[in-house]
């Protein structure tokens, strides 16, 4: 399984590049999905635990490419300042095999803002994905996206 993190300077270039890709509803499938980061809790299978939280703390642009990669541009806003967070792109596969892998870290600035670009190979059998962001020193402080279907071109 190949995972990687692209430096923050390159993150902006990829976000700009996402605009030219087909939307999730366009013919041919695939496309970018913009997902809000909230403090809605989720299990490894992506199922919501507890109530839906409405406050937004940034977003994630996620896309599955024709080369069988999933790319997630994670933008955290208004979190705890000067704090390091673990970032997991959790692909929905049988057995929750992808839930505990930390794919990247993100450190917020003095305003509590930060971003990271994560890319990894699409796992066999993946039907969807979501992103979890956890404070490394206080796992009760977390942010998550809703799940999104995983579609890619072969």
PDB file of C-alpha atoms in Angstrom:
ATOM      1  CA  UNK A   1       0.000   0.000   0.000  1.00  0.00           C
ATOM      2  CA  UNK A   2       1.518   3.333  -1.016  1.00  0.00           C
ATOM      3  CA  UNK A   3       0.753   6.390   1.081  1.00  0.00           C
ATOM      4  CA  UNK A   4       2.330   9.780   0.974  1.00  0.00           C
ATOM      5  CA  UNK A   5       2.081  13.350   2.051  1.00  0.00           C
ATOM      6  CA  UNK A   6       2.645  16.229  -0.319  1.00  0.00           C
ATOM      7  CA  UNK A   7       4.261  19.352   1.169  1.00  0.00           C
ATOM      8  CA  UNK A   8       1.902  22.207   1.979  1.00  0.00           C
ATOM      9  CA  UNK A   9       3.290  24.362  -0.852  1.00  0.00           C
ATOM     10  CA  UNK A  10       2.057  21.824  -3.389  1.00  0.00           C
ATOM     11  CA  UNK A  11      -1.360  21.532  -1.742  1.00  0.00           C
ATOM     12  CA  UNK A  12      -2.590  24.782  -3.239  1.00  0.00           C
ATOM     13  CA  UNK A  13      -1.623  23.677  -6.727  1.00  0.00           C
ATOM     14  CA  UNK A  14      -3.649  20.485  -6.412  1.00  0.00           C
ATOM     15  CA  UNK A  15      -6.707  22.308  -5.055  1.00  0.00           C
ATOM     16  CA  UNK A  16      -6.638  24.606  -8.063  1.00  0.00           C
ATOM     17  CA  UNK A  17      -6.318  21.557 -10.301  1.00  0.00           C
ATOM     18  CA  UNK A  18      -9.431  19.931  -8.824  1.00  0.00           C
ATOM     19  CA  UNK A  19     -11.670  22.515 -10.478  1.00  0.00           C
ATOM     20  CA  UNK A  20     -11.138  20.997 -13.925  1.00  0.00           C
ATOM     21  CA  UNK A  21     -12.220  17.489 -12.930  1.00  0.00           C
ATOM     22  CA  UNK A  22     -15.746  16.212 -13.469  1.00  0.00           C
ATOM     23  CA  UNK A  23     -18.159  16.495 -10.586  1.00  0.00           C
ATOM     24  CA  UNK A  24     -19.402  13.429  -8.748  1.00  0.00           C
ATOM     25  CA  UNK A  25     -22.644  13.634 -10.726  1.00  0.00           C
ATOM     26  CA  UNK A  26     -21.045  14.000 -14.150  1.00  0.00           C
ATOM     27  CA  UNK A  27     -21.124  11.096 -16.549  1.00  0.00           C
ATOM     28  CA  UNK A  28     -18.146   8.787 -16.209  1.00  0.00           C
ATOM     29  CA  UNK A  29     -18.188   8.768 -12.385  1.00  0.00           C
ATOM     30  CA  UNK A  30     -15.331   9.950 -10.247  1.00  0.00           C
ATOM     31  CA  UNK A  31     -14.826  13.580  -9.440  1.00  0.00           C
ATOM     32  CA  UNK A  32     -13.988  15.708  -6.439  1.00  0.00           C
ATOM     33  CA  UNK A  33     -16.088  15.809  -3.284  1.00  0.00           C
ATOM     34  CA  UNK A  34     -15.973  18.758  -0.845  1.00  0.00           C
ATOM     35  CA  UNK A  35     -16.762  17.542   2.665  1.00  0.00           C
ATOM     36  CA  UNK A  36     -17.148  19.674   5.809  1.00  0.00           C
ATOM     37  CA  UNK A  37     -15.109  18.916   8.920  1.00  0.00           C
ATOM     38  CA  UNK A  38     -17.379  18.835  11.997  1.00  0.00           C
ATOM     39  CA  UNK A  39     -17.184  17.285  15.460  1.00  0.00           C
ATOM     40  CA  UNK A  40     -19.683  14.586  14.510  1.00  0.00           C
ATOM     41  CA  UNK A  41     -18.335  11.299  15.879  1.00  0.00           C
ATOM     42  CA  UNK A  42     -18.058   8.239  13.583  1.00  0.00           C
ATOM     43  CA  UNK A  43     -17.155   4.595  13.985  1.00  0.00           C
ATOM     44  CA  UNK A  44     -14.530   2.940  11.803  1.00  0.00           C
ATOM     45  CA  UNK A  45     -17.263   1.894   9.376  1.00  0.00           C
ATOM     46  CA  UNK A  46     -18.197   5.563   8.903  1.00  0.00           C
ATOM     47  CA  UNK A  47     -21.492   5.193  10.784  1.00  0.00           C
ATOM     48  CA  UNK A  48     -22.435   8.246  12.811  1.00  0.00           C
ATOM     49  CA  UNK A  49     -22.261   7.929  16.613  1.00  0.00           C
ATOM     50  CA  UNK A  50     -24.426  10.408  18.490  1.00  0.00           C
ATOM     51  CA  UNK A  51     -25.885  13.627  17.166  1.00  0.00           C
ATOM     52  CA  UNK A  52     -24.893  15.502  14.033  1.00  0.00           C
ATOM     53  CA  UNK A  53     -22.804  18.557  14.877  1.00  0.00           C
ATOM     54  CA  UNK A  54     -23.396  21.596  12.655  1.00  0.00           C
ATOM     55  CA  UNK A  55     -20.372  23.794  13.477  1.00  0.00           C
ATOM     56  CA  UNK A  56     -17.785  23.578  10.690  1.00  0.00           C
ATOM     57  CA  UNK A  57     -14.045  23.562  11.259  1.00  0.00           C
ATOM     58  CA  UNK A  58     -12.812  23.554   7.674  1.00  0.00           C
ATOM     59  CA  UNK A  59     -13.228  21.072   4.872  1.00  0.00           C
ATOM     60  CA  UNK A  60     -11.679  18.264   2.843  1.00  0.00           C
ATOM     61  CA  UNK A  61     -11.526  18.085  -0.947  1.00  0.00           C
ATOM     62  CA  UNK A  62     -11.312  14.396  -1.824  1.00  0.00           C
ATOM     63  CA  UNK A  63     -10.981  12.656  -5.177  1.00  0.00           C
ATOM     64  CA  UNK A  64     -10.286   9.112  -6.386  1.00  0.00           C
ATOM     65  CA  UNK A  65      -8.167   9.263  -9.526  1.00  0.00           C
ATOM     66  CA  UNK A  66      -7.996   7.065 -12.595  1.00  0.00           C
ATOM     67  CA  UNK A  67      -4.655   5.752 -11.325  1.00  0.00           C
ATOM     68  CA  UNK A  68      -6.424   4.148  -8.320  1.00  0.00           C
ATOM     69  CA  UNK A  69      -5.302   6.777  -5.836  1.00  0.00           C
ATOM     70  CA  UNK A  70      -7.363   8.746  -3.377  1.00  0.00           C
ATOM     71  CA  UNK A  71      -6.210  12.305  -2.706  1.00  0.00           C
ATOM     72  CA  UNK A  72      -7.484  14.378   0.236  1.00  0.00           C
ATOM     73  CA  UNK A  73      -6.677  18.048   0.749  1.00  0.00           C
ATOM     74  CA  UNK A  74      -7.461  18.611   4.439  1.00  0.00           C
ATOM     75  CA  UNK A  75      -8.040  22.222   5.559  1.00  0.00           C
ATOM     76  CA  UNK A  76      -8.612  22.658   9.317  1.00  0.00           C
ATOM     77  CA  UNK A  77      -9.893  26.055  10.545  1.00  0.00           C
ATOM     78  CA  UNK A  78     -10.435  27.408  14.049  1.00  0.00           C
ATOM     79  CA  UNK A  79      -8.991  24.414  15.916  1.00  0.00           C
ATOM     80  CA  UNK A  80      -6.640  24.588  18.893  1.00  0.00           C
ATOM     81  CA  UNK A  81      -3.653  26.854  18.021  1.00  0.00           C
ATOM     82  CA  UNK A  82      -0.124  25.423  17.672  1.00  0.00           C
ATOM     83  CA  UNK A  83      -1.361  21.846  17.989  1.00  0.00           C
ATOM     84  CA  UNK A  84      -0.413  18.694  16.080  1.00  0.00           C
ATOM     85  CA  UNK A  85      -3.240  16.531  14.745  1.00  0.00           C
ATOM     86  CA  UNK A  86      -3.224  13.012  13.298  1.00  0.00           C
ATOM     87  CA  UNK A  87      -4.970  12.757   9.929  1.00  0.00           C
ATOM     88  CA  UNK A  88      -6.509   9.499   8.695  1.00  0.00           C
ATOM     89  CA  UNK A  89      -8.113   8.953   5.297  1.00  0.00           C
ATOM     90  CA  UNK A  90     -10.304   5.990   6.174  1.00  0.00           C
ATOM     91  CA  UNK A  91     -11.361   3.873   3.227  1.00  0.00           C
ATOM     92  CA  UNK A  92     -14.449   1.760   3.791  1.00  0.00           C
ATOM     93  CA  UNK A  93     -13.344  -1.821   3.253  1.00  0.00           C
ATOM     94  CA  UNK A  94     -14.569  -5.094   4.763  1.00  0.00           C
ATOM     95  CA  UNK A  95     -13.245  -5.585   8.301  1.00  0.00           C
ATOM     96  CA  UNK A  96     -12.429  -1.899   8.959  1.00  0.00           C
ATOM     97  CA  UNK A  97      -8.810  -2.643   7.996  1.00  0.00           C
ATOM     98  CA  UNK A  98      -7.969   1.004   7.288  1.00  0.00           C
ATOM     99  CA  UNK A  99      -9.229   2.643  10.495  1.00  0.00           C
ATOM    100  CA  UNK A 100      -6.111   2.804  12.655  1.00  0.00           C
ATOM    101  CA  UNK A 101      -3.538   3.965  10.088  1.00  0.00           C
ATOM    102  CA  UNK A 102      -2.355   7.561  10.570  1.00  0.00           C
ATOM    103  CA  UNK A 103      -1.685   8.900   7.081  1.00  0.00           C
ATOM    104  CA  UNK A 104      -0.275  12.331   7.946  1.00  0.00           C
ATOM    105  CA  UNK A 105       0.052  14.956  10.626  1.00  0.00           C
ATOM    106  CA  UNK A 106      -1.081  18.547  10.535  1.00  0.00           C
ATOM    107  CA  UNK A 107       0.130  21.316  12.870  1.00  0.00           C
ATOM    108  CA  UNK A 108      -2.052  24.381  13.295  1.00  0.00           C
ATOM    109  CA  UNK A 109      -0.749  27.938  13.265  1.00  0.00           C
ATOM    110  CA  UNK A 110      -1.351  30.528  16.057  1.00  0.00           C
ATOM    111  CA  UNK A 111      -4.919  30.999  14.730  1.00  0.00           C
ATOM    112  CA  UNK A 112      -5.716  27.272  14.816  1.00  0.00           C
ATOM    113  CA  UNK A 113      -5.566  26.832  11.045  1.00  0.00           C
ATOM    114  CA  UNK A 114      -3.586  24.260   9.066  1.00  0.00           C
ATOM    115  CA  UNK A 115      -3.662  22.015   6.014  1.00  0.00           C
ATOM    116  CA  UNK A 116      -2.091  18.892   4.582  1.00  0.00           C
ATOM    117  CA  UNK A 117      -2.419  16.960   1.341  1.00  0.00           C
ATOM    118  CA  UNK A 118      -2.617  13.167   1.631  1.00  0.00           C
ATOM    119  CA  UNK A 119      -2.557  10.623  -1.188  1.00  0.00           C
ATOM    120  CA  UNK A 120      -2.786   6.859  -1.004  1.00  0.00           C
ATOM    121  CA  UNK A 121      -3.609   3.846  -3.139  1.00  0.00           C
ATOM    122  CA  UNK A 122      -7.275   2.863  -3.280  1.00  0.00           C
ATOM    123  CA  UNK A 123      -7.673  -0.338  -1.277  1.00  0.00           C
ATOM    124  CA  UNK A 124      -9.222  -3.393  -2.950  1.00  0.00           C
ATOM    125  CA  UNK A 125     -12.936  -3.484  -2.221  1.00  0.00           C
ATOM    126  CA  UNK A 126     -13.152   0.149  -1.031  1.00  0.00           C
ATOM    127  CA  UNK A 127     -16.679   1.491  -1.424  1.00  0.00           C
ATOM    128  CA  UNK A 128     -16.212   4.890   0.190  1.00  0.00           C
ATOM    129  CA  UNK A 129     -14.002   7.012   2.390  1.00  0.00           C
ATOM    130  CA  UNK A 130     -14.023   9.650   5.098  1.00  0.00           C
ATOM    131  CA  UNK A 131     -11.431  11.708   6.967  1.00  0.00           C
ATOM    132  CA  UNK A 132     -10.728  11.860  10.711  1.00  0.00           C
ATOM    133  CA  UNK A 133      -8.505  14.516  12.321  1.00  0.00           C
ATOM    134  CA  UNK A 134      -7.531  13.970  15.994  1.00  0.00           C
ATOM    135  CA  UNK A 135      -5.499  16.080  18.413  1.00  0.00           C
ATOM    136  CA  UNK A 136      -2.476  13.866  19.189  1.00  0.00           C
ATOM    137  CA  UNK A 137      -2.366  15.003  22.842  1.00  0.00           C
ATOM    138  CA  UNK A 138      -6.144  14.924  23.468  1.00  0.00           C
ATOM    139  CA  UNK A 139      -8.075  12.380  21.404  1.00  0.00           C
ATOM    140  CA  UNK A 140     -11.378  13.772  22.668  1.00  0.00           C
ATOM    141  CA  UNK A 141     -10.724  16.768  20.393  1.00  0.00           C
ATOM    142  CA  UNK A 142     -11.516  15.543  16.884  1.00  0.00           C
ATOM    143  CA  UNK A 143     -13.000  16.524  13.542  1.00  0.00           C
ATOM    144  CA  UNK A 144     -14.486  14.268  10.879  1.00  0.00           C
ATOM    145  CA  UNK A 145     -16.167  14.371   7.490  1.00  0.00           C
ATOM    146  CA  UNK A 146     -19.216  12.460   6.385  1.00  0.00           C
ATOM    147  CA  UNK A 147     -18.554   9.375   4.277  1.00  0.00           C
ATOM    148  CA  UNK A 148     -18.470   9.739   0.525  1.00  0.00           C
ATOM    149  CA  UNK A 149     -18.759   7.052  -2.159  1.00  0.00           C
ATOM    150  CA  UNK A 150     -15.475   5.935  -3.694  1.00  0.00           C
ATOM    151  CA  UNK A 151     -15.598   5.831  -7.432  1.00  0.00           C
ATOM    152  CA  UNK A 152     -12.628   5.842  -9.778  1.00  0.00           C
ATOM    153  CA  UNK A 153     -11.909   5.296 -13.398  1.00  0.00           C
ATOM    154  CA  UNK A 154     -10.075   2.135 -14.378  1.00  0.00           C
TER     155      UNK A 154
END
